[in-house]
Amino acid sequence: MKTVIIGASFAGVHCALRAKQLRPYEEVVIIEKEETLGYIPSGLILLLNQHIKRLDEATFISKDALEKKGIHLILGTSATKFNFSEQYIETTKDRVYYDKLVLAMGSSQISQKLVSNHPGFLTYKKKKDSELALEKIELSKEIAVIGAGQTGMELASALVNKGKEVTLIESMSYPLYKSFDEDVIGPLISEMSQESKLTTYFSQTVKEIKGDNLESELTIVTQQNTISCEAAFLSTNVRPDLSLFEEQLDYHTDQTLKIDAYFETSQPNVFAIGDLVQVPSMLLNQSMYSPLINNAIRSGQICAENLEEKKVAYQGSIRVIGTYVFGQYLASCGLTEADFFLYEEPIETLILDIPLSTIEQDKKIKIKFTYNKNTKILLGVQMISRENILEKINRYTLAIESKMTIDELAKKDHFYHPLYANPVSDII
Amino acid sequence: MKTVIIGASFAGVHCALRAKQLRPYEEVVIIEKEETLGYIPSGLILLLNQHIKRLDEATFISKDALEKKGIHLILGTSATKFNFSEQYIETTKDRVYYDKLVLAMGSSQISQKLVSNHPGFLTYKKKKDSELALEKIELSKEIAVIGAGQTGMELASALVNKGKEVTLIESMSYPLYKSFDEDVIGPLISEMSQESKLTTYFSQTVKEIKGDNLESELTIVTQQNTISCEAAFLSTNVRPDLSLFEEQLDYHTDQTLKIDAYFETSQPNVFAIGDLVQVPSMLLNQSMYSPLINNAIRSGQICAENLEEKKVAYQGSIRVIGTYVFGQYLASCGLTEADFFLYEEPIETLILDIPLSTIEQDKKIKIKFTYNKNTKILLGVQMISRENILEKINRYTLAIESKMTIDELAKKDHFYHPLYANPVSDII
């Protein structure tokens, strides 16, 4: 069996690794249009925050590591045309036949509405874009970030750390809207309001980006404001680019490909993973577009288990994230208030301010539990703290995945140490 | 209903809190022989490590906090005699009647074999003992610690931090034997061997402690060695003191009280919790003495749920611990190799060295998984790292409590961030 994977994204690479692990006899080929692979999309942010010294270090896997596993790499090569009935792909080099095809080209932050060919209009998910962005950042003093989701916030925070004057523009009324409720995010808002180098415009939608005169500054126009800056990053919603498939594959209105529970598209033997597809919500009776790296990796791994024979239906995601922005660690999994209208039973929430540990009473964690009011089954957890509490979200994720009630969870064991833990469960 | 709890230990206090939370109408009384309450038994260690400035800060709950919950405290008062048929206790003050009696006096490190009235022979679980120990430590240069379990190791590590010449004596061949296998503990052993101020004697049992001449040094005699020191701590196994009950309660050969699944002793309406009792192992078909604070707290909480009516059988413990000694964070839950002979099916183990995160490749975590070879059900996890990975053990604890297989666990979701997490599950 020959499996061809298009795109050395997190999804594509982990699909290849799992396929080779499960079926060492399988021929696994990755076709990637860049000459290099394994770049971490937030590499620029890691560099700005001085966690790495060069963009090269922002690598989650190397060419060597993949080749050692027996995975065949065809780099610097783009798929140009798909013939699904004959099971081959035309590329910028040779024609490639496949038994199973996995589409893993990922998504991009290109907006059809907000376009500009001004050199200050930047993206950074690809390494070469990060390199260009880095040069421009060095030369710029005033930089705008459009979109205060996770990547927009991480970028804005990193640029402020770097000493830039940052303008952050977001259409929702507060940041990180997809994973946090406004009553949890309070400490972050107050932290941000004290950043003298940060200007925020919430509840403002960008209408237009002007920068036709390539020598001058960029101008960002919202309903209420006109903002001038030397550089601007678009960190709004990402979407896949389906133009290559020429309507041969069924897709949703949000431009994601339709798949079954085993990641197979409307064409037999053609699978799609990562940012090309929606993921079923484990908690709601529907699928959602949730382009997180952990979702991408799991989609690749589970797709690999189903390539030869459909065996493992994907159980879905509960959208677990963890990040650090503006001095605050934030983690979330499961439902937020924005999802409540999609859930068919009554929901209750509880917000607690708990200390980090018996001894560290002054270090606080704000934590919000969301659960089914009738059954008490846990549905969501949100946390914010100045301390690194990110790892805690993984236990709550497991509890939600196991359909545990808050009462059951409160009775479960955990280690106790007066310096590192609280004596009782977070929720009692 | 009047519930009388003897001992303001972690177990006693959390039993009282839960009883009052569940049944606000209930009269709850705690009788405690010390004048103060809420002292954390490792307060001395916290102070030596400069996590607190005064022993007063080593407090897990205050008198005020308990009284505000409506719990009646009788401090500085000892139970002297129990009349179980008439349901009353004689104390050093008044006679106290009860409807339900909860015994929560805890344990102590007093050995019947190793005794000495030398002023350098120290304990520290009680605050006044910690105060005396602290004075003696200040005056001493050479200090011995007998027992390299969790408390002995924490104490030895703290004394070395404080600049003392420490001799650590342990009857087993390596430290932390109850929770770790020798193949996991390697990095700790090598760390300890580089401590110039630490001398270790493993596989040596203390035969005698000589110090009759109160002016001179203490002498600790093992089979192989004779060790002189100015002060010595006994950190060997703790046990309850049952002499007060005058054989009115059934007990095991290890001096723990016999209880049913609801913490009731052989006398009706008399319950025993915390370090007075064994806990059922969730993984083995037997009970074990596992005097951990988290076990004590849970025993108190679950006992409280059963005082009025037996409702919630205790599911047992998987012995979860987390600590930091000699520059290494260590955490463990579930079975270790020492338990294997008690488990009736074949067991397999897997040791991995994983990086802390995609970016932090040089920071390592050594992790050992123990699981049922046939069913793949997870039975134990041990971790060691220079980084604070303690919180991770709580997720594995939940997985073991949920009887999850390693394959199921590998498919569960977790957050991804290149700086704080790995892209794939620890075990794949």
Coordinates of N, CA, C and O in Angstrom, one line a residue, chain B residues 188-297:
Chain B
L188 N 18.5 10.8 40.7 CA 18.5 11.4 42.1 C 19.7 10.8 42.8 O 20.4 11.6 43.5
I189 N 20.0 9.6 42.7 CA 21.2 9.0 43.3 C 22.5 9.7 42.9 O 23.3 10.0 43.7
S190 N 22.5 10.0 41.5 CA 23.8 10.6 41.1 C 23.8 12.1 41.6 O 24.9 12.6 41.9
E191 N 22.7 12.7 41.7 CA 22.6 14.1 42.2 C 23.1 14.0 43.7 O 23.9 14.9 44.1
M192 N 22.7 13.1 44.4 CA 23.0 12.9 45.9 C 24.5 12.6 46.0 O 25.1 13.1 47.0
S193 N 25.0 11.8 45.1 CA 26.4 11.4 45.3 C 27.4 12.6 45.0 O 28.5 12.6 45.4
Q194 N 26.8 13.7 44.4 CA 27.7 14.9 44.2 C 27.6 15.9 45.3 O 28.2 16.9 45.3
E195 N 26.7 15.6 46.3 CA 26.6 16.5 47.4 C 27.7 16.3 48.4 O 27.7 15.3 49.1
S196 N 28.6 17.2 48.5 CA 29.8 17.0 49.3 C 29.4 16.9 50.8 O 30.1 16.3 51.6
K197 N 28.3 17.5 51.1 CA 27.9 17.6 52.5 C 27.0 16.4 53.0 O 26.5 16.3 54.1
L198 N 26.8 15.5 52.0 CA 25.9 14.4 52.3 C 26.6 13.1 52.3 O 27.4 12.8 51.4
T199 N 26.4 12.3 53.4 CA 27.0 10.9 53.4 C 25.8 10.0 53.5 O 24.9 10.2 54.3
T200 N 25.8 8.9 52.6 CA 24.6 8.0 52.7 C 25.1 6.6 53.0 O 26.2 6.2 52.6
Y201 N 24.3 6.0 53.8 CA 24.5 4.6 54.2 C 23.2 3.8 53.8 O 22.2 3.9 54.6
F202 N 23.2 3.2 52.6 CA 22.0 2.4 52.2 C 22.2 1.0 52.7 O 23.3 0.5 53.0
S203 N 21.1 0.2 52.7 CA 21.1 -1.2 53.1 C 21.8 -1.4 54.5 O 22.4 -2.3 54.8
Q204 N 21.5 -0.4 55.4 CA 22.0 -0.5 56.7 C 20.9 -0.2 57.7 O 20.2 0.8 57.6
T205 N 20.7 -1.1 58.6 CA 19.7 -1.0 59.6 C 20.3 -0.5 60.9 O 21.3 -0.9 61.4
V206 N 19.6 0.5 61.5 CA 20.1 1.1 62.7 C 19.8 0.1 63.9 O 18.6 -0.3 64.0
K207 N 20.8 -0.3 64.6 CA 20.6 -1.3 65.7 C 20.4 -0.6 67.0 O 19.7 -1.1 67.9
E208 N 21.0 0.6 67.2 CA 21.0 1.2 68.5 C 21.4 2.7 68.4 O 22.2 3.0 67.5
I209 N 20.8 3.4 69.2 CA 21.2 4.8 69.3 C 21.8 5.1 70.7 O 21.0 4.9 71.7
K210 N 23.0 5.4 70.8 CA 23.7 5.6 72.1 C 23.8 7.1 72.4 O 24.3 7.9 71.5
G211 N 23.4 7.6 73.5 CA 23.6 9.0 73.9 C 23.2 9.2 75.3 O 22.5 10.1 75.6
D212 N 23.7 8.3 76.2 CA 23.2 8.4 77.6 C 23.8 9.6 78.3 O 23.2 10.2 79.1
N213 N 25.1 9.8 77.9 CA 25.7 11.0 78.4 C 25.2 12.2 77.6 O 25.5 12.4 76.5
L214 N 24.3 13.0 78.3 CA 23.6 14.0 77.6 C 24.5 15.1 77.1 O 24.1 15.9 76.2
E215 N 25.7 15.2 77.6 CA 26.6 16.3 77.2 C 27.3 15.9 75.9 O 27.7 16.8 75.1
S216 N 27.5 14.6 75.6 CA 28.3 14.2 74.5 C 27.5 14.1 73.2 O 26.3 14.4 73.2
E217 N 28.1 13.6 72.2 CA 27.4 13.4 70.9 C 26.6 12.2 70.9 O 26.7 11.3 71.8
L218 N 25.7 12.1 70.0 CA 24.9 10.9 69.8 C 25.7 9.9 69.0 O 26.5 10.3 68.1
T219 N 25.5 8.6 69.2 CA 26.2 7.6 68.4 C 25.1 6.6 67.8 O 24.3 6.1 68.6
I220 N 25.2 6.5 66.5 CA 24.2 5.6 65.8 C 24.9 4.4 65.4 O 26.0 4.5 64.7
V221 N 24.4 3.3 65.8 CA 25.1 2.0 65.5 C 24.3 1.2 64.5 O 23.2 0.9 64.7
T222 N 24.9 0.9 63.3 CA 24.3 0.0 62.4 C 25.2 -1.3 62.4 O 26.2 -1.4 63.1
Q223 N 24.8 -2.3 61.6 CA 25.6 -3.5 61.6 C 27.0 -3.2 61.2 O 28.0 -3.7 61.7
Q224 N 27.2 -2.3 60.2 CA 28.5 -2.1 59.6 C 29.2 -0.8 60.1 O 30.4 -0.7 60.0
N225 N 28.4 0.1 60.6 CA 29.1 1.4 61.0 C 28.6 2.0 62.3 O 27.6 1.6 62.9
T226 N 29.5 2.9 62.8 CA 29.2 3.6 64.0 C 29.3 5.1 63.6 O 30.4 5.5 63.2
I227 N 28.2 5.8 63.7 CA 28.2 7.2 63.2 C 28.0 8.2 64.4 O 27.0 8.0 65.2
S228 N 28.8 9.1 64.5 CA 28.7 10.2 65.6 C 28.0 11.4 65.0 O 28.3 11.8 63.9
C229 N 27.1 12.0 65.7 CA 26.5 13.3 65.3 C 26.0 14.0 66.5 O 25.9 13.5 67.6
E230 N 25.7 15.3 66.2 CA 25.2 16.2 67.3 C 23.7 16.0 67.4 O 23.2 16.3 68.5
A231 N 23.1 15.7 66.3 CA 21.6 15.6 66.3 C 21.2 14.5 65.4 O 21.9 14.3 64.4
A232 N 20.1 13.9 65.7 CA 19.6 12.8 64.8 C 18.1 12.9 64.7 O 17.4 13.1 65.7
F233 N 17.6 12.7 63.5 CA 16.1 12.7 63.3 C 15.7 11.2 62.9 O 16.3 10.6 62.1
L234 N 14.6 10.8 63.6 CA 14.1 9.5 63.2 C 13.0 9.7 62.2 O 11.9 10.3 62.5
S235 N 13.2 9.3 61.0 CA 12.2 9.4 59.9 C 11.8 8.1 59.3 O 11.6 7.9 58.1
T236 N 11.7 7.1 60.2 CA 11.3 5.8 59.7 C 9.8 5.7 59.7 O 9.1 6.7 59.9
N237 N 9.3 4.5 59.5 CA 7.8 4.3 59.4 C 7.1 4.9 60.6 O 7.5 4.7 61.8
V238 N 6.0 5.5 60.4 CA 5.2 6.0 61.5 C 4.1 4.9 61.8 O 3.8 4.1 61.0
R239 N 3.6 5.0 63.0 CA 2.6 4.1 63.4 C 1.7 4.8 64.4 O 2.1 5.7 65.1
P240 N 0.4 4.4 64.5 CA -0.5 5.0 65.5 C -0.1 4.4 66.9 O 0.5 3.4 67.0
D241 N -0.6 5.1 67.9 CA -0.4 4.7 69.3 C -1.8 4.3 69.8 O -2.7 5.1 70.0
L242 N -2.0 3.0 70.0 CA -3.3 2.4 70.3 C -3.5 2.2 71.8 O -4.6 1.8 72.3
S243 N -2.5 2.6 72.6 CA -2.6 2.2 74.0 C -3.8 2.8 74.8 O -4.4 2.1 75.6
L244 N -4.2 3.9 74.3 CA -5.4 4.6 74.9 C -6.7 3.8 74.9 O -7.5 4.0 75.7
F245 N -6.8 3.0 73.8 CA -8.0 2.3 73.6 C -8.2 1.0 74.5 O -9.2 0.3 74.5
E246 N -7.1 0.6 75.2 CA -7.2 -0.5 76.1 C -7.8 -1.7 75.5 O -8.7 -2.4 76.1
E247 N -7.4 -2.1 74.3 CA -7.9 -3.3 73.7 C -9.4 -3.3 73.4 O -10.0 -4.4 73.2
Q248 N -10.1 -2.2 73.5 CA -11.5 -2.2 73.2 C -11.8 -2.2 71.7 O -13.0 -2.4 71.3
L249 N -10.8 -1.9 70.9 CA -11.0 -1.8 69.4 C -10.2 -2.9 68.8 O -9.0 -3.1 69.2
D250 N -10.7 -3.6 67.8 CA -9.9 -4.6 67.0 C -8.9 -3.9 66.2 O -9.1 -2.8 65.6
Y251 N -7.7 -4.5 66.1 CA -6.6 -3.9 65.3 C -5.8 -5.0 64.6 O -5.9 -6.1 64.9
H252 N -5.1 -4.5 63.6 CA -4.3 -5.3 62.8 C -2.9 -5.5 63.5 O -2.6 -4.7 64.4
T253 N -2.1 -6.4 62.9 CA -0.8 -6.7 63.5 C 0.1 -5.5 63.4 O 1.1 -5.3 64.1
D254 N -0.2 -4.6 62.4 CA 0.7 -3.4 62.2 C 0.2 -2.2 63.1 O 0.6 -1.1 62.8
Q255 N -0.6 -2.5 64.1 CA -1.1 -1.5 65.0 C -2.1 -0.5 64.4 O -2.3 0.6 64.9
T256 N -2.7 -0.8 63.3 CA -3.7 0.0 62.7 C -5.1 -0.6 63.1 O -5.2 -1.8 63.3
L257 N -6.1 0.3 63.3 CA -7.4 -0.1 63.7 C -8.1 -0.8 62.5 O -8.0 -0.3 61.4
K258 N -8.9 -1.8 62.9 CA -9.7 -2.5 61.8 C -11.0 -1.6 61.6 O -11.6 -1.2 62.5
I259 N -11.3 -1.4 60.3 CA -12.5 -0.6 60.0 C -13.2 -1.3 58.8 O -12.6 -2.1 58.1
D260 N -14.5 -0.9 58.6 CA -15.2 -1.4 57.4 C -15.0 -0.4 56.3 O -14.2 0.6 56.4
A261 N -15.7 -0.6 55.2 CA -15.5 0.3 54.0 C -16.0 1.7 54.3 O -15.8 2.6 53.4
Y262 N -16.6 1.9 55.4 CA -17.2 3.2 55.8 C -16.4 3.9 56.9 O -16.9 4.8 57.5
F263 N -15.3 3.3 57.3 CA -14.4 3.8 58.3 C -14.9 3.5 59.7 O -14.4 4.1 60.7
E264 N -15.9 2.6 59.9 CA -16.4 2.3 61.2 C -15.5 1.2 61.8 O -15.2 0.2 61.1
T265 N -15.2 1.4 63.1 CA -14.3 0.4 63.8 C -15.2 -0.8 64.3 O -16.4 -0.8 63.9
S266 N -14.6 -1.6 65.1 CA -15.3 -2.8 65.6 C -16.4 -2.3 66.6 O -17.2 -3.1 67.0
Q267 N -16.3 -1.1 67.1 CA -17.3 -0.6 68.0 C -18.4 0.3 67.2 O -18.0 1.2 66.4
P268 N -19.6 0.0 67.4 CA -20.6 0.8 66.7 C -20.5 2.3 67.0 O -20.2 2.7 68.1
N269 N -20.7 3.1 65.9 CA -20.7 4.6 66.1 C -19.3 5.2 66.4 O -19.1 6.3 66.7
V270 N -18.3 4.3 66.3 CA -16.9 4.8 66.5 C -16.1 4.6 65.1 O -16.1 3.5 64.6
F271 N -15.7 5.7 64.6 CA -15.0 5.6 63.3 C -13.5 6.0 63.5 O -13.1 6.6 64.5
A272 N -12.7 5.5 62.6 CA -11.3 5.9 62.6 C -10.8 6.2 61.3 O -11.1 5.6 60.3
I273 N -9.9 7.3 61.2 CA -9.5 7.8 59.9 C -8.0 8.2 59.9 O -7.4 8.0 61.0
G274 N -7.5 8.6 58.8 CA -6.2 9.1 58.7 C -5.1 8.0 59.0 O -5.3 6.9 58.6
D275 N -4.1 8.4 59.7 CA -3.0 7.5 60.0 C -3.3 6.4 61.0 O -2.4 5.6 61.3
L276 N -4.5 6.4 61.5 CA -4.9 5.3 62.4 C -5.3 4.0 61.6 O -5.4 3.0 62.3
V277 N -5.5 4.1 60.3 CA -6.1 3.0 59.6 C -5.3 2.7 58.3 O -4.6 3.6 57.8
Q278 N -5.5 1.5 57.8 CA -5.1 1.1 56.5 C -6.0 1.7 55.5 O -7.2 2.0 55.8
V279 N -5.5 1.8 54.2 CA -6.5 2.1 53.1 C -6.5 1.0 52.1 O -5.4 0.4 51.9
P280 N -7.7 0.7 51.6 CA -7.7 -0.4 50.5 C -6.9 0.1 49.3 O -7.0 1.3 48.9
S281 N -6.1 -0.7 48.7 CA -5.5 -0.4 47.5 C -6.5 -0.6 46.4 O -7.3 -1.5 46.3
M282 N -6.6 0.4 45.4 CA -7.5 0.3 44.3 C -7.0 -0.7 43.3 O -7.8 -1.1 42.4
L283 N -5.8 -1.1 43.4 CA -5.2 -2.0 42.4 C -4.9 -3.4 42.9 O -4.8 -4.3 42.1
L284 N -4.7 -3.5 44.2 CA -4.4 -4.8 44.7 C -5.6 -5.2 45.6 O -6.3 -4.4 46.2
N285 N -5.7 -6.5 45.8 CA -6.8 -7.0 46.5 C -6.5 -7.0 48.0 O -6.6 -8.1 48.7
Q286 N -6.1 -5.9 48.5 CA -5.8 -5.8 50.0 C -5.7 -4.4 50.4 O -5.6 -3.5 49.6
S287 N -5.6 -4.2 51.7 CA -5.4 -2.9 52.3 C -3.9 -2.7 52.7 O -3.2 -3.7 52.9
M288 N -3.5 -1.5 52.7 CA -2.1 -1.2 53.0 C -2.1 0.0 54.0 O -3.0 0.9 53.9
Y289 N -1.0 0.1 54.7 CA -0.8 1.3 55.5 C -0.1 2.3 54.6 O 1.0 2.1 54.2
S290 N -0.7 3.4 54.4 CA -0.2 4.4 53.5 C -0.4 5.8 54.0 O -1.4 6.5 53.6
P291 N 0.4 6.2 55.1 CA 0.1 7.4 55.8 C 0.5 8.7 55.1 O 1.4 9.3 55.5
L292 N -0.3 9.0 54.0 CA 0.0 10.2 53.3 C -1.1 11.2 53.6 O -2.3 10.8 53.9
I293 N -0.8 12.5 53.5 CA -1.8 13.5 53.9 C -3.0 13.4 53.0 O -4.1 13.6 53.4
N294 N -2.8 13.2 51.7 CA -3.9 13.1 50.8 C -4.8 12.0 51.2 O -6.1 12.1 51.1
N295 N -4.3 10.8 51.6 CA -5.1 9.7 52.0 C -5.8 10.1 53.3 O -7.0 9.8 53.4
A296 N -5.2 10.8 54.2 CA -5.8 11.2 55.4 C -7.0 12.1 55.2 O -8.1 11.9 55.7
I297 N -6.8 13.1 54.3 CA -7.9 14.0 54.0 C -9.1 13.3 53.4 O -10.2 13.5 53.8

